[in-house]
Coordinates of C-alpha atoms and ligand atoms in Angstrom, one line a residue:
M886 CA 0.0 0.0 0.0
P887 CA 1.5 3.4 -0.9
P888 CA 1.8 6.1 1.8
A889 CA -1.5 7.9 2.1
P890 CA -1.1 11.4 0.6
D891 CA -3.1 14.3 1.9
G892 CA -6.7 13.8 0.7
T893 CA -7.0 14.4 -3.0
G894 CA -10.7 14.8 -3.1
A895 CA -12.9 17.7 -2.3
V896 CA -15.0 17.9 0.9
L897 CA -17.6 20.5 1.8
L898 CA -18.4 20.7 5.5
R899 CA -21.7 22.4 5.8
R900 CA -23.1 24.3 8.7
G901 CA -20.2 23.9 11.1
A902 CA -19.7 26.1 14.2
L903 CA -16.3 27.8 13.6
Y904 CA -15.1 30.2 16.3
G905 CA -18.7 31.0 17.3
A906 CA -20.2 31.4 13.9
V907 CA -22.0 28.8 11.7
T908 CA -20.3 28.5 8.4
D909 CA -19.3 26.1 5.6
L910 CA -15.7 25.0 5.0
R911 CA -14.5 23.8 1.6
V912 CA -11.5 21.4 1.5
D913 CA -9.5 20.6 -1.7
A914 CA -6.5 18.4 -2.0
G915 CA -5.8 18.5 1.7
R916 CA -6.2 22.2 2.3
I917 CA -9.0 24.6 3.3
T918 CA -9.9 26.6 0.2
A919 CA -13.0 28.5 1.3
I920 CA -14.8 29.5 4.4
G921 CA -18.2 31.1 4.2
R922 CA -22.0 30.6 4.3
G923 CA -23.8 28.8 1.5
L924 CA -20.8 27.5 -0.4
P925 CA -21.8 25.6 -3.5
A926 CA -21.3 21.8 -3.7
P927 CA -20.7 20.9 -7.3
P928 CA -20.8 17.3 -8.4
G929 CA -17.8 15.3 -7.2
V930 CA -17.6 17.2 -3.9
E931 CA -18.5 15.2 -0.8
A932 CA -20.9 17.4 1.1
V933 CA -21.3 16.6 4.9
D934 CA -23.8 18.4 7.0
L935 CA -22.4 19.1 10.4
D936 CA -25.7 20.4 11.7
G937 CA -24.1 23.0 13.9
R938 CA -21.4 20.8 15.3
V939 CA -18.2 22.5 16.4
V940 CA -15.2 22.6 14.0
L941 CA -11.8 22.9 15.7
P942 CA -8.2 22.6 14.6
G943 CA -7.0 19.0 14.7
L944 CA -5.4 18.2 18.1
W945 CA -1.8 17.4 18.7
D946 CA -0.2 15.6 21.6
A947 CA 3.1 17.3 22.2
H948 CA 4.7 14.5 24.3
V949 CA 4.1 10.8 23.6
H950 CA 6.1 7.6 24.0
F951 CA 4.2 5.9 21.2
D952 CA 5.5 2.3 21.3
Q953 CA 5.2 2.2 25.1
W954 CA 1.7 3.6 24.7
T955 CA 0.9 0.9 22.1
L956 CA 2.2 -1.8 24.5
A957 CA 0.6 -0.2 27.6
R958 CA -2.9 -0.3 25.9
R959 CA -2.5 -4.1 25.8
R960 CA -0.9 -4.7 29.3
L961 CA -2.5 -5.5 32.6
D962 CA -3.7 -2.1 33.9
L963 CA -2.5 -1.5 37.4
G964 CA -3.9 2.0 37.7
P965 CA -6.7 0.9 40.0
A966 CA -4.3 -0.7 42.6
T967 CA -4.2 1.3 45.8
S968 CA -1.9 -1.2 47.6
A969 CA 0.8 -3.7 46.8
A970 CA -1.6 -6.5 47.8
Q971 CA -4.2 -5.2 45.4
A972 CA -1.7 -5.1 42.6
A973 CA -0.8 -8.7 43.3
A974 CA -4.4 -9.6 43.3
L975 CA -4.8 -8.1 39.8
V976 CA -1.8 -10.1 38.7
A977 CA -3.3 -13.3 40.1
Q978 CA -6.6 -12.6 38.3
R979 CA -4.8 -12.1 35.0
L980 CA -2.8 -15.3 35.4
R981 CA -6.1 -17.2 35.9
T982 CA -7.9 -15.6 33.0
A983 CA -5.2 -14.8 30.4
P984 CA -1.8 -16.2 31.2
P985 CA 1.1 -15.2 29.0
E986 CA 2.5 -17.5 26.3
P987 CA 4.8 -20.1 27.9
G988 CA 8.3 -18.7 28.2
T989 CA 7.2 -15.1 27.9
V990 CA 6.8 -12.4 30.6
L991 CA 3.5 -11.1 32.0
V992 CA 3.8 -7.3 31.9
G993 CA 1.6 -5.0 34.0
H994 CA 1.6 -1.3 33.8
G995 CA 0.8 1.9 35.7
F996 CA 1.2 1.2 39.4
R997 CA 1.7 4.2 41.7
D998 CA 3.2 3.1 44.9
A999 CA 4.2 6.4 46.5
L1000 CA 1.1 6.5 48.7
W1001 CA 0.5 2.7 49.2
P1002 CA 0.2 1.5 52.8
D1003 CA 2.3 -1.6 52.1
A1004 CA 5.6 -2.0 50.2
P1005 CA 5.9 -3.6 46.8
H1006 CA 8.3 -6.5 47.2
R1007 CA 9.1 -9.5 45.1
T1008 CA 7.7 -11.9 47.7
V1009 CA 4.3 -10.2 47.5
L1010 CA 4.2 -11.2 43.8
D1011 CA 5.9 -14.6 44.3
A1012 CA 3.0 -15.7 46.5
V1013 CA 0.6 -15.5 43.5
T1014 CA 2.7 -16.0 40.4
G1015 CA 4.9 -19.1 41.1
P1016 CA 7.4 -19.5 38.2
V1017 CA 5.8 -17.2 35.7
P1018 CA 8.0 -14.1 35.3
V1019 CA 6.2 -10.9 36.0
V1020 CA 7.4 -7.3 35.3
L1021 CA 5.2 -4.5 36.6
V1022 CA 6.0 -1.1 35.2
A1023 CA 5.5 2.0 37.3
A1024 CA 3.2 4.7 35.9
D1025 CA 6.0 7.1 35.6
L1026 CA 8.2 4.6 33.7
H1027 CA 11.1 5.2 36.0
C1028 CA 11.1 1.9 37.8
C1029 CA 9.7 -1.7 37.7
W1030 CA 8.6 -4.3 40.3
L1031 CA 9.8 -7.8 39.5
N1032 CA 8.9 -11.1 41.0
S1033 CA 11.7 -13.6 41.7
A1034 CA 11.3 -15.4 38.4
A1035 CA 11.7 -12.2 36.5
A1036 CA 14.6 -11.1 38.7
A1037 CA 16.3 -14.3 37.9
R1038 CA 15.6 -13.9 34.2
Y1039 CA 17.3 -10.5 34.2
G1040 CA 20.3 -11.5 36.2
L1041 CA 19.1 -9.9 39.4
A1042 CA 18.4 -13.1 41.4
D1043 CA 19.9 -11.5 44.5
H1044 CA 18.0 -8.2 44.3
P1045 CA 16.8 -7.3 47.8
T1046 CA 13.3 -6.0 46.9
G1047 CA 12.6 -6.6 43.3
L1048 CA 12.0 -2.8 42.9
V1049 CA 14.4 -1.8 40.1
R1050 CA 15.0 1.8 39.3
E1051 CA 16.3 4.2 36.7
R1052 CA 19.4 2.9 34.8
D1053 CA 19.1 -0.6 36.2
W1054 CA 15.6 -0.8 34.8
M1055 CA 16.5 0.4 31.3
P1056 CA 17.6 -3.0 30.0
I1057 CA 14.5 -4.6 31.4
M1058 CA 12.3 -2.0 29.7
T1059 CA 14.1 -2.8 26.4
D1060 CA 13.4 -6.5 26.9
V1061 CA 9.7 -6.2 27.7
R1062 CA 9.3 -4.0 24.7
R1063 CA 10.7 -6.7 22.4
V1064 CA 7.6 -7.7 20.5
P1065 CA 7.8 -9.0 17.0
A1066 CA 7.9 -6.0 14.7
H1067 CA 4.9 -7.0 12.6
L1068 CA 2.8 -7.3 15.7
L1069 CA 4.0 -4.0 17.2
D1070 CA 3.4 -2.3 13.9
R1071 CA -0.2 -3.6 13.8
W1072 CA -0.8 -2.6 17.4
A1073 CA 0.7 0.9 16.6
A1074 CA -1.7 1.3 13.7
D1075 CA -4.6 0.4 16.1
A1076 CA -3.3 2.9 18.7
G1077 CA -3.1 5.6 16.0
R1078 CA -6.7 5.0 14.9
A1079 CA -7.8 5.2 18.5
A1080 CA -6.1 8.5 18.9
A1081 CA -7.7 9.8 15.7
A1082 CA -11.0 8.8 17.1
R1083 CA -10.4 11.2 20.0
G1084 CA -9.6 14.1 17.6
A1085 CA -5.8 13.7 17.4
V1086 CA -4.1 14.5 14.2
G1087 CA -0.4 14.6 15.3
I1088 CA 2.1 13.6 18.0
V1089 CA 5.6 14.4 19.0
D1090 CA 7.1 11.0 19.6
F1091 CA 9.8 10.8 22.2
E1092 CA 10.2 7.0 22.0
A1093 CA 13.9 6.2 22.5
P1094 CA 16.3 6.3 20.9
W1095 CA 15.0 7.2 17.4
Q1096 CA 11.9 5.9 15.7
L1097 CA 12.1 7.7 12.4
D1098 CA 12.9 4.7 10.3
A1099 CA 10.3 2.6 12.1
W1100 CA 7.7 5.2 11.4
A1101 CA 8.7 5.5 7.8
A1102 CA 8.2 1.8 7.4
R1103 CA 4.8 2.0 9.2
V1104 CA 3.6 4.8 6.9
A1105 CA 4.8 2.8 3.9
G1106 CA 2.7 -0.1 5.3
G1107 CA -0.4 2.0 5.5
T1108 CA -0.3 3.4 9.0
D1109 CA -1.7 6.9 8.3
A1110 CA -3.9 8.1 11.1
L1111 CA -1.5 10.6 12.6
R1112 CA 1.3 13.0 11.7
V1113 CA 4.4 12.1 13.6
V1114 CA 7.3 14.3 14.6
A1115 CA 10.1 11.9 15.7
S1116 CA 12.6 13.0 18.3
V1117 CA 16.1 11.6 18.5
W1118 CA 17.9 10.7 21.8
P1119 CA 21.7 11.4 22.3
E1120 CA 22.6 7.7 21.9
A1121 CA 21.3 7.7 18.3
L1122 CA 22.6 11.1 17.4
D1123 CA 26.0 10.1 16.0
G1124 CA 25.4 6.7 14.6
P1125 CA 26.1 5.9 10.9
D1126 CA 22.3 6.0 10.4
G1127 CA 21.8 9.0 12.8
P1128 CA 20.3 12.3 11.8
I1129 CA 23.7 14.1 11.7
A1130 CA 25.2 11.5 9.3
R1131 CA 22.1 11.7 7.2
G1132 CA 21.9 15.5 7.3
L1133 CA 18.3 15.4 8.7
R1134 CA 17.3 18.7 10.4
S1135 CA 14.4 19.3 12.7
G1136 CA 11.3 20.1 10.6
D1137 CA 12.5 18.2 7.6
V1138 CA 9.6 16.2 6.1
V1139 CA 10.7 12.6 5.4
P1140 CA 10.3 11.9 1.6
G1141 CA 7.8 9.3 0.6
T1142 CA 5.6 9.7 3.7
G1143 CA 2.9 11.9 2.2
G1144 CA 3.8 14.6 4.7
L1145 CA 3.1 12.4 7.7
L1146 CA 6.6 12.1 9.1
T1147 CA 8.9 14.9 10.2
M1148 CA 12.3 15.0 11.9
G1149 CA 11.9 16.2 15.4
P1150 CA 14.1 17.7 18.2
L1151 CA 17.0 16.2 20.2
K1152 CA 15.5 14.8 23.4
V1153 CA 17.7 14.9 26.5
V1154 CA 16.6 13.7 29.9
T1155 CA 18.3 15.7 32.7
D1156 CA 16.5 14.4 35.8
G1157 CA 14.1 11.7 37.0
S1158 CA 10.5 12.0 38.2
L1159 CA 8.4 13.1 41.2
N1160 CA 7.0 9.7 42.0
T1161 CA 10.4 8.0 42.1
R1162 CA 11.8 11.0 44.1
T1163 CA 14.4 11.4 41.4
A1164 CA 13.3 14.8 40.1
Y1165 CA 16.2 17.1 40.9
C1166 CA 15.0 19.7 43.4
H1167 CA 16.5 22.6 45.2
D1168 CA 15.0 21.5 48.5
P1169 CA 15.4 17.9 49.8
Y1170 CA 12.6 15.3 49.7
P1171 CA 11.0 14.5 53.1
A1172 CA 12.3 11.4 54.8
P1173 CA 11.3 8.2 53.1
G1174 CA 8.0 6.6 54.3
A1175 CA 6.2 3.4 53.8
G1176 CA 6.5 2.0 50.4
V1177 CA 9.5 4.1 49.5
D1178 CA 12.8 2.5 48.9
P1179 CA 15.1 4.2 51.5
G1180 CA 18.0 3.4 49.1
A1181 CA 16.6 5.9 46.5
P1182 CA 19.6 7.8 45.4
G1183 CA 20.0 11.4 46.7
T1184 CA 17.7 13.3 48.9
H1185 CA 17.5 16.1 46.3
G1186 CA 16.8 13.6 43.4
V1187 CA 19.3 12.9 40.6
L1188 CA 20.9 15.1 38.0
L1189 CA 21.5 12.8 35.0
V1190 CA 23.1 15.3 32.6
P1191 CA 24.9 18.2 34.2
P1192 CA 25.2 21.6 32.4
E1193 CA 28.8 21.0 31.4
E1194 CA 27.6 18.0 29.4
L1195 CA 24.3 19.5 28.3
V1196 CA 25.6 22.8 26.8
P1197 CA 28.1 21.2 24.3
L1198 CA 25.5 18.6 23.4
L1199 CA 22.9 21.3 22.6
R1200 CA 25.4 23.3 20.7
R1201 CA 26.5 20.4 18.6
A1202 CA 22.9 19.4 17.8
A1203 CA 22.0 23.0 16.9
A1204 CA 25.0 23.2 14.6
H1205 CA 23.5 20.3 12.8
G1206 CA 20.1 21.8 12.6
L1207 CA 18.4 20.1 15.5
D1208 CA 16.0 21.7 17.9
A1209 CA 16.1 20.8 21.6
A1210 CA 13.5 19.2 23.9
V1211 CA 15.0 18.8 27.4
H1212 CA 13.2 16.8 30.1
A1213 CA 13.4 18.7 33.5
I1214 CA 10.9 18.1 36.3
G1215 CA 12.5 19.4 39.6
D1216 CA 13.0 23.1 40.1
E1217 CA 16.8 22.8 40.2
A1218 CA 16.8 20.7 37.0
N1219 CA 14.7 23.4 35.3
A1220 CA 17.0 26.2 36.5
L1221 CA 20.0 24.4 35.1
V1222 CA 18.4 23.6 31.8
L1223 CA 17.4 27.3 31.4
D1224 CA 21.1 28.2 32.2
A1225 CA 22.1 25.7 29.5
F1226 CA 19.7 27.1 26.9
A1227 CA 21.0 30.6 27.7
A1228 CA 24.6 29.4 27.3
A1229 CA 24.0 27.4 24.2
D1230 CA 22.1 30.2 22.5
L1231 CA 20.0 28.0 20.2
A1232 CA 18.2 31.1 18.8
A1233 CA 21.4 32.3 17.3
A1234 CA 21.6 28.9 15.5
G1235 CA 18.0 29.3 14.4
R1236 CA 16.8 26.4 16.5
S1237 CA 14.0 26.2 19.1
A1238 CA 14.0 25.0 22.6
R1239 CA 11.4 23.3 24.8
V1240 CA 11.5 22.0 28.3
E1241 CA 9.6 18.8 28.7
H1242 CA 7.5 18.6 31.9
A1243 CA 8.6 21.8 33.8
Q1244 CA 6.7 20.5 36.8
L1245 CA 8.3 22.5 39.6
L1246 CA 9.8 25.9 39.0
R1247 CA 11.6 28.5 41.1
A1248 CA 9.6 31.7 41.3
V1249 CA 12.1 33.5 39.0
D1250 CA 12.1 30.9 36.2
P1251 CA 8.8 31.5 34.3
A1252 CA 10.1 34.9 33.3
R1253 CA 13.3 33.2 32.1
F1254 CA 11.3 30.8 30.0
A1255 CA 9.7 33.8 28.4
A1256 CA 12.9 35.8 27.9
L1257 CA 14.7 32.9 26.3
G1258 CA 11.7 31.9 24.1
V1259 CA 11.6 28.4 25.6
V1260 CA 8.3 26.5 25.2
A1261 CA 6.9 24.8 28.2
S1262 CA 5.8 21.4 27.1
V1263 CA 3.5 20.3 29.9
Q1264 CA 1.2 17.4 30.7
P1265 CA -1.9 18.5 32.6
A1266 CA -3.2 15.0 33.4
H1267 CA -0.2 14.6 35.7
V1268 CA -1.9 17.2 37.9
L1269 CA -4.7 14.7 38.5
D1270 CA -2.4 11.7 39.0
D1271 CA 0.3 13.4 41.0
R1272 CA -1.6 15.9 43.2
D1273 CA -1.5 13.8 46.3
V1274 CA 2.1 12.8 45.8
A1275 CA 3.1 16.4 45.2
D1276 CA 1.3 17.5 48.4
R1277 CA 3.5 15.1 50.3
L1278 CA 6.8 15.2 48.4
W1279 CA 6.7 18.9 47.5
A1280 CA 4.9 20.1 50.6
G1281 CA 5.1 23.8 50.9
R1282 CA 6.2 24.1 47.3
T1283 CA 3.0 23.2 45.4
A1284 CA 2.2 26.8 44.5
R1285 CA 5.1 26.5 42.1
A1286 CA 4.1 23.0 40.8
F1287 CA 2.3 22.5 37.5
A1288 CA 2.1 26.3 37.4
Y1289 CA 0.5 26.7 34.0
R1290 CA -1.3 30.0 34.6
T1291 CA 1.9 31.5 36.1
L1292 CA 3.8 30.4 32.9
L1293 CA 1.0 31.8 30.7
D1294 CA 0.9 35.1 32.5
A1295 CA 4.7 35.4 32.2
G1296 CA 4.3 35.2 28.4
V1297 CA 5.5 31.6 28.0
T1298 CA 4.1 29.5 25.1
L1299 CA 2.6 26.2 26.3
A1300 CA 2.4 23.0 24.4
L1301 CA 0.1 20.4 25.9
G1302 CA 0.7 16.6 25.8
S1303 CA -0.2 13.4 27.6
D1304 CA 3.2 11.8 28.2
A1305 CA 1.4 8.6 27.2
P1306 CA 1.6 5.9 28.5
V1307 CA 1.8 7.9 31.8
A1308 CA -1.6 9.3 30.9
P1309 CA -3.8 8.2 28.0
L1310 CA -3.2 9.5 24.5
D1311 CA -6.5 11.5 24.5
P1312 CA -6.3 15.2 24.0
W1313 CA -9.6 15.8 25.7
I1314 CA -8.3 14.3 29.0
T1315 CA -5.3 16.7 28.7
I1316 CA -7.4 19.7 27.8
A1317 CA -9.9 19.1 30.6
A1318 CA -7.2 18.7 33.2
A1319 CA -5.6 22.0 32.0
V1320 CA -8.9 24.0 32.4
H1321 CA -10.2 22.1 35.5
R1322 CA -7.6 20.6 37.8
S1323 CA -9.6 17.8 39.2
G1324 CA -10.3 14.3 37.8
D1325 CA -12.7 13.3 40.5
D1326 CA -15.2 14.8 43.0
R1327 CA -12.6 16.7 44.9
P1328 CA -12.1 20.5 44.4
P1329 CA -9.6 21.4 41.8
W1330 CA -6.0 21.4 42.9
H1331 CA -4.5 24.9 42.9
P1332 CA -7.4 26.2 40.8
E1333 CA -5.5 29.5 40.4
Q1334 CA -3.3 27.7 37.9
E1335 CA -6.2 26.6 35.6
I1336 CA -5.9 28.1 32.1
P1337 CA -8.8 29.2 29.9
L1338 CA -10.2 26.7 27.4
P1339 CA -9.2 28.7 24.3
V1340 CA -5.6 28.7 25.6
A1341 CA -5.7 25.0 26.2
L1342 CA -7.1 24.4 22.7
A1343 CA -4.5 26.6 21.1
A1344 CA -1.7 24.8 23.1
S1345 CA -3.1 21.6 21.6
T1346 CA -3.2 22.8 18.0
G1347 CA 0.3 22.0 16.9
P1348 CA 2.2 23.7 14.1
D1349 CA -0.7 24.7 11.9
G1350 CA -2.4 27.3 14.1
P1351 CA -6.0 28.6 13.8
I1352 CA -8.3 27.6 11.0
T1353 CA -7.9 29.9 8.0
V1354 CA -8.1 29.5 4.2
G1355 CA -4.9 27.9 2.9
R1356 CA -4.3 25.9 6.1
R1357 CA -3.8 22.1 6.0
A1358 CA -7.2 20.6 6.6
D1359 CA -6.4 18.9 9.8
L1360 CA -9.7 19.3 11.6
V1361 CA -11.8 17.8 14.4
V1362 CA -15.6 18.0 14.6
T1363 CA -17.1 17.6 18.1
D1364 CA -20.7 16.8 18.9
L1365 CA -20.8 19.3 21.7
D1366 CA -19.4 22.8 22.2
P1367 CA -16.3 22.5 24.4
A1368 CA -17.0 25.9 25.8
A1369 CA -20.5 25.0 26.9
V1370 CA -19.9 21.7 28.8
P1371 CA -18.7 20.9 32.3
A1372 CA -15.3 19.4 32.8
A1373 CA -16.4 15.8 33.1
T1374 CA -18.1 16.1 29.6
L1375 CA -15.0 17.9 28.2
R1376 CA -12.9 14.9 29.3
A1377 CA -15.1 12.5 27.4
M1378 CA -15.9 15.0 24.5
P1379 CA -17.7 13.0 21.8
V1380 CA -15.8 13.4 18.5
A1381 CA -17.9 13.1 15.4
G1382 CA -15.1 13.3 12.9
T1383 CA -11.4 13.9 12.3
L1384 CA -9.8 15.0 9.1
L1385 CA -6.1 14.7 8.4
G1386 CA -5.1 16.6 5.3
G1387 CA -8.7 16.5 4.2
R1388 CA -8.9 12.7 4.6
W1389 CA -11.3 11.2 7.2
T1390 CA -9.3 9.3 9.9
H1391 CA -12.4 9.0 12.0
R1392 CA -16.1 9.4 11.4
A1393 CA -19.0 8.7 13.7
G1394 CA -22.5 9.9 13.0
I1395 CA -21.8 12.5 10.3
Ligands
ZN2080 ZN1 8.0 11.4 28.5

């Protein structure tokens, strides 16, 4: 199957609500060619009556680990577990109902142990698993919980707890990701269609170390529901097939992909995460409590890439035409990354800079984001998932945590994402969390940091901007007006249609 080009046909969307006014939109060969009332529909034009449904720019997810999301969608979901014992019970149930193929590993995903009353330990799992190797991946992807059979499989038979963190966990993550390519590609196509059904038209993929060629092969094989911007990690930067050797610059569209695949930024991870207490912070974490490994390195978190390594790396990448997207969660990590951006002066090289996550910031740093033109790439669903952990681990500092309104007021450009699989790849969950910082019945968490819906939508619009004549016809049609529904409805916004370059990638009821 050849790569899907932008739609070649003509579509007339009749009676859509566009920025508050009911109008028609005409699309030809992938672009919007006319906006106005009563546009004609000559023969050969597919006319679709939207009956007043809302038309919005197609939605982007600015931070995704797509293969991990693809796999997580199929793994045992540990999100509901509120204790180690409950997680073990979910494992036991899965082993009874859908055991893994003999010789393969049962993989669970999404446990959050920071507030559990009991400690995750290999013996808790051993009691229900016997000899079946089990790897449970934490929601924040920074550690895993192994039973003894899995520990033995990965050469960690003597591991004291089975809770394996950060660099020690990386090779295990690589192993559990090892799914036959044809299967992973098929599952990825499914995941792409599911995202399109939620109104997504594009993602920035931060899957390590570099997925550009895998995506090119997928597109060639007919996977065409999303535009993909593929980042590169430092370990793939200099290889013989890396972007530098191939002269690929950020923003280059990969030939033969029908405009679906673009070279992305260099991704660098400078610290850990909040849940794992590895986010690098100015103030120390409180003393470890129940369920927390007292051996977690460093009471301030970990700094994985210090400025003296980061600055030359950013400079070299920029000299080769690569933008930068740098992961920083703790306030000290963010401060150091901003220092590095200032020193590397990417703007002088014509390259852009983003901080991924920017979860805790010193009071002085939003203004520095703005002054340096650094985009804050943030994941509002983390507010819902991490509010209790933040209250405990960042007690006294939460006014500076997930501070989207502060960033906005300082003049910083926001880009919204999910960090899937940490949160689902669903732009409406992301948008709803940004405008209403509660995912349950509780009052919103730091409601002063909520951002207006139009801002959240604009920060989910990706590179194409507002809907105008001449723009690529990446559009989403919603059954309800996002501005007129409560947060719970916004989260589950019914999507009637998604157009990618004028081609329907999702259609339901129109
Ligand atoms: Zn991420």
